[in-house]
mmCIF file of C-alpha atoms and ligand atoms in Angstrom:
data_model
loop_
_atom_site.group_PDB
_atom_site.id
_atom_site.type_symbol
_atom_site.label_atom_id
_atom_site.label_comp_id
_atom_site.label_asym_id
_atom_site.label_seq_id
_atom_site.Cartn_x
_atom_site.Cartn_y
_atom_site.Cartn_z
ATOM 1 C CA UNK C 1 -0.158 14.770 18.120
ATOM 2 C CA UNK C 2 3.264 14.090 19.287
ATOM 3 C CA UNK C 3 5.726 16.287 19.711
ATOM 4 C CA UNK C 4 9.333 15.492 18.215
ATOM 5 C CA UNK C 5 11.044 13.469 20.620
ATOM 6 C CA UNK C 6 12.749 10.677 21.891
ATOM 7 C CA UNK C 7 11.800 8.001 24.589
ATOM 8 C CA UNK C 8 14.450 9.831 27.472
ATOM 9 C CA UNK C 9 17.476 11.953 27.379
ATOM 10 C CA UNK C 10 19.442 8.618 27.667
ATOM 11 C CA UNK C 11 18.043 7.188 24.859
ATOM 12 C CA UNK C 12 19.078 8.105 21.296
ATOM 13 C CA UNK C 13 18.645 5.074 19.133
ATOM 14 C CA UNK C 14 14.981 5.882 18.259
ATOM 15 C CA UNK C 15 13.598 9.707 17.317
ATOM 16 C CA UNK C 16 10.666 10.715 16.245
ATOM 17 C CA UNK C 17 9.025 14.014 14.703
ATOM 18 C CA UNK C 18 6.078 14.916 12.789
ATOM 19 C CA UNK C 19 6.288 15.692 9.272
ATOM 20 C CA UNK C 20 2.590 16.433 8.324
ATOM 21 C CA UNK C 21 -0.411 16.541 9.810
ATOM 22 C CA UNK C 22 -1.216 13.192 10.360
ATOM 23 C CA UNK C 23 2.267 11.767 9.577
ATOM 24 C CA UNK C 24 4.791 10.804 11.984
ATOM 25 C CA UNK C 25 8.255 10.053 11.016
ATOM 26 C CA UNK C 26 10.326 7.474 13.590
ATOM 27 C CA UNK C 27 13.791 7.265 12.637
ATOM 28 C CA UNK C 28 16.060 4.847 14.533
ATOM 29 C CA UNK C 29 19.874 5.755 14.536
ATOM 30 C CA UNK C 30 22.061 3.433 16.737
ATOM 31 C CA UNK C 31 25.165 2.696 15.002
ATOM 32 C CA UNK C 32 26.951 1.043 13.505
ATOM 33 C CA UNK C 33 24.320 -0.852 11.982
ATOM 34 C CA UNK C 34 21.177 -0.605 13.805
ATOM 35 C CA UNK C 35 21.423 -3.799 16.017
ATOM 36 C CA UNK C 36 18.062 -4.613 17.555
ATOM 37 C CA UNK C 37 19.408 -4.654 21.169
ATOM 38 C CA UNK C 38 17.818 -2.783 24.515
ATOM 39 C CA UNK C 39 17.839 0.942 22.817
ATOM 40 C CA UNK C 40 15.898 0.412 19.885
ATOM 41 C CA UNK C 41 13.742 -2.280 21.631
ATOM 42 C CA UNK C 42 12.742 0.580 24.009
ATOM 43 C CA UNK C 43 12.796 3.359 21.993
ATOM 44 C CA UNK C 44 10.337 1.781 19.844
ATOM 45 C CA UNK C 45 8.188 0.866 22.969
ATOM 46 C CA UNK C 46 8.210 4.772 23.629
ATOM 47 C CA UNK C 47 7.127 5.864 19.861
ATOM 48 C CA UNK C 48 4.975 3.394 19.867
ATOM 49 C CA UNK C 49 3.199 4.819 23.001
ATOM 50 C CA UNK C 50 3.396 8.324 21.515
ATOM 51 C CA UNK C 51 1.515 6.668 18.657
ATOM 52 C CA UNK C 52 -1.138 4.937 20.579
ATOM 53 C CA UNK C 53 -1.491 8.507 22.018
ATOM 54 C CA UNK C 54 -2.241 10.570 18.751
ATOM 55 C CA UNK C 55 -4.408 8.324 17.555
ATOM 56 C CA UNK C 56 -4.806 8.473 13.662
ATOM 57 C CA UNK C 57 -1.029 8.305 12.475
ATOM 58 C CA UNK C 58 0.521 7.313 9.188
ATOM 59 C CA UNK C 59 4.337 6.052 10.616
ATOM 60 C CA UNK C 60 7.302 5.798 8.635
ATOM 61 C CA UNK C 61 9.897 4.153 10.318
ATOM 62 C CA UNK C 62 12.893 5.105 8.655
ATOM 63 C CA UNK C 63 17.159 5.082 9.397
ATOM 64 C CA UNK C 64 19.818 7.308 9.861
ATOM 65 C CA UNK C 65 22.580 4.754 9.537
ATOM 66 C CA UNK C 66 24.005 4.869 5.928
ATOM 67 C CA UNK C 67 23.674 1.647 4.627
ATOM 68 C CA UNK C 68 21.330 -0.041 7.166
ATOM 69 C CA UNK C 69 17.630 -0.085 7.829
ATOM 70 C CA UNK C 70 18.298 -2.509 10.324
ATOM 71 C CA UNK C 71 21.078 -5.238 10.464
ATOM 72 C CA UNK C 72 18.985 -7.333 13.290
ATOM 73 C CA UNK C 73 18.808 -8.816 16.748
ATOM 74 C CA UNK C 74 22.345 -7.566 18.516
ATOM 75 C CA UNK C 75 24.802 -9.975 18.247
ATOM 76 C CA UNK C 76 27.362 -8.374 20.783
ATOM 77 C CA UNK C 77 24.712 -8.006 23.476
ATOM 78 C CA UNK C 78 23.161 -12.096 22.137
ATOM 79 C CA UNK C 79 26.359 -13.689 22.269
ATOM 80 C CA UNK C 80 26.372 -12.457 25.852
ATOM 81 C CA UNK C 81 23.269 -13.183 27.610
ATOM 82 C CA UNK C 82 22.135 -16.071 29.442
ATOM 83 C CA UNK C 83 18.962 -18.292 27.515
ATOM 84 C CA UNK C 84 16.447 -16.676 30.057
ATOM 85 C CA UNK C 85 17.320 -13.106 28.983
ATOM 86 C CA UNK C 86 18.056 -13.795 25.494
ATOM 87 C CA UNK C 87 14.195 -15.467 26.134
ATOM 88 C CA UNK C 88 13.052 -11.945 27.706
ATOM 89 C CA UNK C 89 15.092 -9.947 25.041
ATOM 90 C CA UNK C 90 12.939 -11.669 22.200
ATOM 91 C CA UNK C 91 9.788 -11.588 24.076
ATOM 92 C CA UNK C 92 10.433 -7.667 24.428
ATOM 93 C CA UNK C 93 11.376 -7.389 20.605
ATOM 94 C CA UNK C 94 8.233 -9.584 19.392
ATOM 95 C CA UNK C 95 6.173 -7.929 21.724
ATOM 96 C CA UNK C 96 6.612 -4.589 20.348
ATOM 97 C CA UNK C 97 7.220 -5.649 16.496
ATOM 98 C CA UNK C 98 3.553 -7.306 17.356
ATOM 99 C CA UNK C 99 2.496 -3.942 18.940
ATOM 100 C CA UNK C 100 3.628 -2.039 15.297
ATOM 101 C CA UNK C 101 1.707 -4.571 13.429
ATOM 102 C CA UNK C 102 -1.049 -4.228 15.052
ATOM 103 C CA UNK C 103 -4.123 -3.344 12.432
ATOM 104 C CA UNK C 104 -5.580 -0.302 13.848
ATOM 105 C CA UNK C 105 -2.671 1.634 12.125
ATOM 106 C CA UNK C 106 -1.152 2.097 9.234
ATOM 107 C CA UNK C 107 2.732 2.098 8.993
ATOM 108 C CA UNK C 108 5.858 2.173 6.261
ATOM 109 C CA UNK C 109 9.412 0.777 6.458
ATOM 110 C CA UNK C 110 11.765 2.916 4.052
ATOM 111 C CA UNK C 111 14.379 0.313 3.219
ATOM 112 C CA UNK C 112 17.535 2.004 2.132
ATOM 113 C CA UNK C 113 20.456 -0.831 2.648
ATOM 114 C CA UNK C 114 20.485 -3.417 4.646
ATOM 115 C CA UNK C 115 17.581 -5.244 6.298
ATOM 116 C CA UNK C 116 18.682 -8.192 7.720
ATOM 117 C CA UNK C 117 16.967 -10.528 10.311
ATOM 118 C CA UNK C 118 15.030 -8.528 13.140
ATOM 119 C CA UNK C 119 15.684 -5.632 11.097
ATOM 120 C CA UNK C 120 13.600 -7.815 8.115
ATOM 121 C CA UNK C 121 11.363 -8.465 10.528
ATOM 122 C CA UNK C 122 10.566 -5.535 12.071
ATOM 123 C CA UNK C 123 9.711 -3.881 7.961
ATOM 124 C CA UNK C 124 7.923 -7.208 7.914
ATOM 125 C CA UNK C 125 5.851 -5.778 10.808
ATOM 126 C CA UNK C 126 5.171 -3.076 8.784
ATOM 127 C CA UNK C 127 1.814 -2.584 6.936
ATOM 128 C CA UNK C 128 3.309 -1.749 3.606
ATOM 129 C CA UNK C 129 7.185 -1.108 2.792
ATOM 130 C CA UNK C 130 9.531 0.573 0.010
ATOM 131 C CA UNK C 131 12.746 -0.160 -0.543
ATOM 132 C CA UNK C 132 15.043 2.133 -2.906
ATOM 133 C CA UNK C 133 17.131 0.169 -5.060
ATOM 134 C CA UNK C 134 20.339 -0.729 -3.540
ATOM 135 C CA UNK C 135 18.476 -2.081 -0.381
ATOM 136 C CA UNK C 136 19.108 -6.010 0.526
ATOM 137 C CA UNK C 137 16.924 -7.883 2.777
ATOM 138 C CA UNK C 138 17.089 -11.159 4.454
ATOM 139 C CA UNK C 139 16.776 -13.580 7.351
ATOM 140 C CA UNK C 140 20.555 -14.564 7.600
ATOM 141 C CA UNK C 141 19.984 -16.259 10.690
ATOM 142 C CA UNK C 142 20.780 -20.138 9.859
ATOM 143 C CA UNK C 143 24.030 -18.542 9.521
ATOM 144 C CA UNK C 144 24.100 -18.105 13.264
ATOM 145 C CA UNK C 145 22.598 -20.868 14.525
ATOM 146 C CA UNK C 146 19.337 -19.348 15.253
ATOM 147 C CA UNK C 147 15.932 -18.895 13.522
ATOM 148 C CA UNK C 148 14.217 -15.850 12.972
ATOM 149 C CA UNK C 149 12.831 -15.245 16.027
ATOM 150 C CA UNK C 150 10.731 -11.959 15.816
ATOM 151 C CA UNK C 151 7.437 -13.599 13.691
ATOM 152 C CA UNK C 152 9.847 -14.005 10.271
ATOM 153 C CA UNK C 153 8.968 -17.811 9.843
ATOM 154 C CA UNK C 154 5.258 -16.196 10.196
ATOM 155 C CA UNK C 155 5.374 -13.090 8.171
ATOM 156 C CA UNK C 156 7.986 -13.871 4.923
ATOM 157 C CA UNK C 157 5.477 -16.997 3.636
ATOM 158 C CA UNK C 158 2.110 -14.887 3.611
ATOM 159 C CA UNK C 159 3.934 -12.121 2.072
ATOM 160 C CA UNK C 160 5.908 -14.205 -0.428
ATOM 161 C CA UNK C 161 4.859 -17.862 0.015
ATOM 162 C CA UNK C 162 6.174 -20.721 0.996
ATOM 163 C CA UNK C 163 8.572 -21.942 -1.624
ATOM 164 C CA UNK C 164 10.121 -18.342 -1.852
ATOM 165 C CA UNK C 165 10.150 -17.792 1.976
ATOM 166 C CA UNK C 166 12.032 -20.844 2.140
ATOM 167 C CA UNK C 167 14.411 -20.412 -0.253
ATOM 168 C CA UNK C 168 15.720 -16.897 1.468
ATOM 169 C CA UNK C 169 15.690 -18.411 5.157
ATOM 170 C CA UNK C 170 17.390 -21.436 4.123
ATOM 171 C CA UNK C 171 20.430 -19.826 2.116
ATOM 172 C CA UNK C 172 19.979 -16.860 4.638
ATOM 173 C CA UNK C 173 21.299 -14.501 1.399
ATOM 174 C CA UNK C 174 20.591 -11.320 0.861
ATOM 175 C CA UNK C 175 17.338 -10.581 -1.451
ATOM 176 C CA UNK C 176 18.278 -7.153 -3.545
ATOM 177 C CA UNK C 177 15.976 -4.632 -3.742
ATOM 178 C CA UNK C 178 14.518 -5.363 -7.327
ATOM 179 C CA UNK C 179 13.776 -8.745 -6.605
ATOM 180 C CA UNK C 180 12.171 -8.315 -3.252
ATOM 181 C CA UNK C 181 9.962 -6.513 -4.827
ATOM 182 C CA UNK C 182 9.222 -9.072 -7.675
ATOM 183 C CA UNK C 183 8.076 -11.714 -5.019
ATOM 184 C CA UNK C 184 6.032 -9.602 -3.387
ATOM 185 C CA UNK C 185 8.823 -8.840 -0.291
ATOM 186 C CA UNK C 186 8.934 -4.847 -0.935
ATOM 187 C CA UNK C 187 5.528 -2.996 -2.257
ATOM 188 C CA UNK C 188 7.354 -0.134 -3.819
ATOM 189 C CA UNK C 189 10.564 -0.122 -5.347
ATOM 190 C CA UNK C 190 12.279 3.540 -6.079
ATOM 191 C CA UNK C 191 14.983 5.177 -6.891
ATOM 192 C CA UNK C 192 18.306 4.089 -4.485
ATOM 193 C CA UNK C 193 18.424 6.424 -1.181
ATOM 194 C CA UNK C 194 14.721 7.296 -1.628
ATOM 195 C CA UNK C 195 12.645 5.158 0.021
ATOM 196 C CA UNK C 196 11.866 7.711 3.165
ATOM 197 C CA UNK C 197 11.113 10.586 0.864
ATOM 198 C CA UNK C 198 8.687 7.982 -1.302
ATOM 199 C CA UNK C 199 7.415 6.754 2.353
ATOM 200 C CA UNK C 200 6.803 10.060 3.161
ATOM 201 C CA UNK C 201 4.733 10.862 0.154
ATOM 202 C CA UNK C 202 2.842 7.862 0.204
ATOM 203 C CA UNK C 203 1.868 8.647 3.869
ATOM 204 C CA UNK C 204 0.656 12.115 2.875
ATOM 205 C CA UNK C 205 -1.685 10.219 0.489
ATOM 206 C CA UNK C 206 -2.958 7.948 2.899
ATOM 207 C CA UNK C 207 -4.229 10.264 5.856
ATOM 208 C CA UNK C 208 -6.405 11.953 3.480
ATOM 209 C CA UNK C 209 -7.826 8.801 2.987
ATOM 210 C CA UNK C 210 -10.737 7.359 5.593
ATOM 211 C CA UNK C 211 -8.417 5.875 8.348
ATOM 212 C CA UNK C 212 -10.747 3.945 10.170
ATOM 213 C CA UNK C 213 -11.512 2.010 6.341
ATOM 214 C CA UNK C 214 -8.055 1.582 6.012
ATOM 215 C CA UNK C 215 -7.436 0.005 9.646
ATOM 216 C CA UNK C 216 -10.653 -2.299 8.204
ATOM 217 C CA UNK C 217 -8.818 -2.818 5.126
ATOM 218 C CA UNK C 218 -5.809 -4.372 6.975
ATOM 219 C CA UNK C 219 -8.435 -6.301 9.561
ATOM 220 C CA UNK C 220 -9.796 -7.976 6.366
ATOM 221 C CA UNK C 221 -7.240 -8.599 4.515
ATOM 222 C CA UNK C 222 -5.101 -10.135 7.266
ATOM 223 C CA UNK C 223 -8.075 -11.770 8.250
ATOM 224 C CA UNK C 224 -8.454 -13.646 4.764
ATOM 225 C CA UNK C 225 -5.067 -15.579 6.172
ATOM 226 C CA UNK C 226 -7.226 -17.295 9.099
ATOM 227 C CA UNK C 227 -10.180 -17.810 7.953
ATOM 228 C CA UNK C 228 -12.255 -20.251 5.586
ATOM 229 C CA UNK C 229 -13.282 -18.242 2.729
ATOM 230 C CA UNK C 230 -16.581 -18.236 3.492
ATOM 231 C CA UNK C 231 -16.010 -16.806 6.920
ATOM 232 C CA UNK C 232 -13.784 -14.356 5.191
ATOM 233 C CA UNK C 233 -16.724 -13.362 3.117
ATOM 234 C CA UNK C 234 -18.725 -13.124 6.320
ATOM 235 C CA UNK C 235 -16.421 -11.058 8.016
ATOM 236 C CA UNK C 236 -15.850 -8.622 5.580
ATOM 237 C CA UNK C 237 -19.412 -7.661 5.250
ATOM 238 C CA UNK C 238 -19.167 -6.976 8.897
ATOM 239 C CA UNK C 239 -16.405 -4.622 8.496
ATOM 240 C CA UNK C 240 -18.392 -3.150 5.763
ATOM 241 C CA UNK C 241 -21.355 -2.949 7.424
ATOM 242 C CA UNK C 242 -19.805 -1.502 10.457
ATOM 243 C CA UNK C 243 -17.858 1.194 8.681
ATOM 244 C CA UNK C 244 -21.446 1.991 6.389
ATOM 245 C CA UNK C 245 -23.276 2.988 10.077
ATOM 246 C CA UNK C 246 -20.121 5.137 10.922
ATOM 247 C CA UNK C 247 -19.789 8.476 10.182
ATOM 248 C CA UNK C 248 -17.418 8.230 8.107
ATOM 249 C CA UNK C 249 -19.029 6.444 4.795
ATOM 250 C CA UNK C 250 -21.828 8.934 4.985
ATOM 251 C CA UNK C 251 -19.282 11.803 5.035
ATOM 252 C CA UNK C 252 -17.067 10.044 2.171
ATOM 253 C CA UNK C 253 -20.277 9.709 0.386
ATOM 254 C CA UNK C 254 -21.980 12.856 0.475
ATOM 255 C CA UNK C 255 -18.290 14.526 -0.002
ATOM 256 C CA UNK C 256 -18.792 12.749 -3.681
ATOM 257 C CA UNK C 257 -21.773 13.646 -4.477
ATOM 258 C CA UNK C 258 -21.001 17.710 -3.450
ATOM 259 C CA UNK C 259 -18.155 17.729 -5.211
ATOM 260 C CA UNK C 260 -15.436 18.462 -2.135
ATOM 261 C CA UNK C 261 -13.164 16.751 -0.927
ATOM 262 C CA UNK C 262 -13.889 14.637 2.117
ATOM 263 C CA UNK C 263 -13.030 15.611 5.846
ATOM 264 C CA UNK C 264 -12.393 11.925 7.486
ATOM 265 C CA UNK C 265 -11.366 11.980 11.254
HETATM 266 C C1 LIG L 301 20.644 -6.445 26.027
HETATM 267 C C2 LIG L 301 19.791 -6.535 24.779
HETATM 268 C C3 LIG L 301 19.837 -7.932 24.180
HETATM 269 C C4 LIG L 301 19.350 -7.878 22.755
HETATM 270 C C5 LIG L 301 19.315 -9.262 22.139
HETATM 271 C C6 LIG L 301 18.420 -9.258 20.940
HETATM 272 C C7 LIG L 301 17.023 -9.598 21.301
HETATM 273 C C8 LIG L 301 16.811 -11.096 21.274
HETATM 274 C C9 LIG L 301 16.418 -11.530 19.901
HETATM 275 C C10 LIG L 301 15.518 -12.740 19.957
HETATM 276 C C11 LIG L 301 14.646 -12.765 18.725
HETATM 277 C C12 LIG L 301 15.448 -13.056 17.446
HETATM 278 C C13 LIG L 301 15.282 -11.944 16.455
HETATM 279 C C14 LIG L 301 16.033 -12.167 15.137
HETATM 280 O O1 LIG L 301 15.320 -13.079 14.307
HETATM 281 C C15 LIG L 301 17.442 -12.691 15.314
HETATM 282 C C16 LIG L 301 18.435 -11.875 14.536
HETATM 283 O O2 LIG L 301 18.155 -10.848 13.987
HETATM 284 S S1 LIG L 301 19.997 -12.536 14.533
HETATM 285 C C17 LIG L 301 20.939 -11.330 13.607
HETATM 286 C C18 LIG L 301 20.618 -11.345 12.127
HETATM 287 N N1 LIG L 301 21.479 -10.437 11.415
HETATM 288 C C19 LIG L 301 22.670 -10.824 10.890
HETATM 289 O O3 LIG L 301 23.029 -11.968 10.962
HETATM 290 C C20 LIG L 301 23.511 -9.760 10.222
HETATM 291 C C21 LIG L 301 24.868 -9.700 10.897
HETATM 292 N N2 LIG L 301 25.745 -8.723 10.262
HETATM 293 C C22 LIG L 301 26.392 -9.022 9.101
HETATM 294 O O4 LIG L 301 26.226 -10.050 8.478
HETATM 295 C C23 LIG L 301 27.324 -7.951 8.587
HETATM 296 O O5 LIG L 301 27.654 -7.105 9.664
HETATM 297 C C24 LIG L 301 26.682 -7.104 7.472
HETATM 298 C C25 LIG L 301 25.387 -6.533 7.952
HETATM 299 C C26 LIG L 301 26.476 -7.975 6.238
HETATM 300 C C27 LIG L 301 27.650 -5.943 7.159
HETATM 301 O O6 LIG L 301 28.906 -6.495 6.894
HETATM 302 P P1 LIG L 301 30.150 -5.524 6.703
HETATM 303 O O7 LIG L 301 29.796 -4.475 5.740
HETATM 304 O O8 LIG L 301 31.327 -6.415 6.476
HETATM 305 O O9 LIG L 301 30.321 -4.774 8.096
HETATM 306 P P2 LIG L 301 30.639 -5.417 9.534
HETATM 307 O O10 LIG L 301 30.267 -6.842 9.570
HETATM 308 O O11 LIG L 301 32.007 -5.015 9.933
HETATM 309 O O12 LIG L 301 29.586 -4.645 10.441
HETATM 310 C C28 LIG L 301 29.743 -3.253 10.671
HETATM 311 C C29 LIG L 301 29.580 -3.050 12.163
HETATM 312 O O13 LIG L 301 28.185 -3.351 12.500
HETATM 313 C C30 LIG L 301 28.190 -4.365 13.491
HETATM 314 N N3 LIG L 301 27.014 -5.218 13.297
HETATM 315 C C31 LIG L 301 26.508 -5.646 12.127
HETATM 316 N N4 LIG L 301 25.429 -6.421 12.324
HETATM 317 C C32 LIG L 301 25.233 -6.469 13.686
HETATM 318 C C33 LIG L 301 24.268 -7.089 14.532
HETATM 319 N N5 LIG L 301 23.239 -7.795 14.053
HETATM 320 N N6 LIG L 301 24.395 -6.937 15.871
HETATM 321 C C34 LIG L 301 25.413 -6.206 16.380
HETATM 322 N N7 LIG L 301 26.360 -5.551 15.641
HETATM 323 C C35 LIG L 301 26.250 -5.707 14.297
HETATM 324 C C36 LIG L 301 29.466 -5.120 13.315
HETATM 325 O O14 LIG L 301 29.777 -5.816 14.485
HETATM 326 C C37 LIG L 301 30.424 -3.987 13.018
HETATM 327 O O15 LIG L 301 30.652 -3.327 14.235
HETATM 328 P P3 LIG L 301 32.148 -2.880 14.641
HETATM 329 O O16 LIG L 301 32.988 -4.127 14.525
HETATM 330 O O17 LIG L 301 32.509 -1.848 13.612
HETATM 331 O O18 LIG L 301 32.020 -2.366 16.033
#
């Protein structure tokens, strides 16, 4: 398990600590707003190796910035770089938001304020995400003359479809909170400034909960967006079947049947 942290004593835009066994909390504080420039981009790249380390994590990615999850790509450092590093800057950000969505583990974005293009994109890269009720989210970035460029044109229409997903990136408003989480944007909705202590508690839930079914879970599911539905059938009674010869259904199973509660790796 990691230890609280950062990525390097120069680094202080990402943080992380553990909160429970099994949970680890990574907050990212880089004011003003939580641009998405070279700190964050390798600060993440750092948790994200302390994650790969422990293993079975629940993550909460979380903010210190009042007001901000994340307001996005930087625009100071953007307006400033040549095409080839603004090219190598985005690879770098997608490569790590792909790294975070990657399905063998399960992580939260608490949304409290704004989420706004990369920063959208990165809770998009999120497995699940909660949003207290003041939170706005959005890909602003027609506004700039840019796309979003960190897998939003990707993510946005299979978590909200197509005529929604348009709708937000072509206006490039802000979404609030409440109906984010009508379309399907935001899972949980909660009370305004609450989303990490929610995240939190819904993380708690989750490790006690067969990890290796839930990383299957997210396998399927994401799965069911690439294949035919018959090969989505097929796959997930692979999945099942693989997880049935593991040790873990036959501990979840006799844990039923004795009445206790179930110790999952
Ligand atoms: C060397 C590293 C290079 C890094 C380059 C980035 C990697 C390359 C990316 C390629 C992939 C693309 C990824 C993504 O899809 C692209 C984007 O995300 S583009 C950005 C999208 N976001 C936005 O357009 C939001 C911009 N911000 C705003 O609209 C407003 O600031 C706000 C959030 C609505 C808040 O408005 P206000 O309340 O009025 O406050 P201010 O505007 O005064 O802002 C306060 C303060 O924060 C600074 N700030 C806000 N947003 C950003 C930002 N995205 N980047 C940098 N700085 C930002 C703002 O400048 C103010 O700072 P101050 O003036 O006080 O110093």
């Amino acid at each position: 398990m990691p230890d609280p942290g950062r990525p390097d004593v120069g680094n202080t835009a990402v943080r992380w600590d553990r909160v429970a066994d099994g949970v680890l909390r990574v907050t990212l504080e880089r004011p003003p707003a939580n641009a998405l420039g070279k700190p964050i981009i390798e600060g993440l790249a750092a948790a994200l190796d302390e994650l790969d380390a422990a293993g079975n994590v629940i993550t909460v990615v979380t903010s210190a910035i009042p007001g901000f999850f994340a307001a996005g790509a930087d625009i100071k450092h953007m307006s400033g770089v040549d095409a080839e590093s603004f090219l190598a800057y985005g690879n770098e950000l997608r490569g790590v938001l792909d790294r975070l969505a990657a399905p063998n583990r399960v992580t939260i974005a608490a949304i409290d304020g704004l989420a706004l293009g990369g920063g959208l994109e990165l809770a998009m890269a999120c497995t699940l995400r909660i949003a207290g009720a003041g939170a706005r989210l959005g890909l602003p970035e027609a506004r700039l003359g840019l796309i979003p460029g960190a897998g939003g044109t990707q993510r946005l229409p299979r978590l909200v479809g197509r005529g929604r997903a348009l709708d937000i990136m072509l206006t490039a408003r802000q979404v609030p909170a409440p109906e984010a989480h009508a379309i399907g944007l935001v899972d949980r909705l909660v009370a305004d400034g609450q989303a990490e202590q929610e995240a939190l508690k819904l993380a708690a839930e989750l490790r006690r909960l067969s990890q290796p079914a839930l990383h299957a879970v997210i396998r399927t599911v994401d799965a069911a967006f690439d294949l035919p539905l018959s090969a989505g059938f097929a796959y997930e009674v692979a999945q099942e079947q693989e997880l049935f010869e593991s040790g873990e259904a036959k501990e979840g199973l006799a844990a039923f049947l004795e009445k206790r509660p179930p110790k999952f790796v």
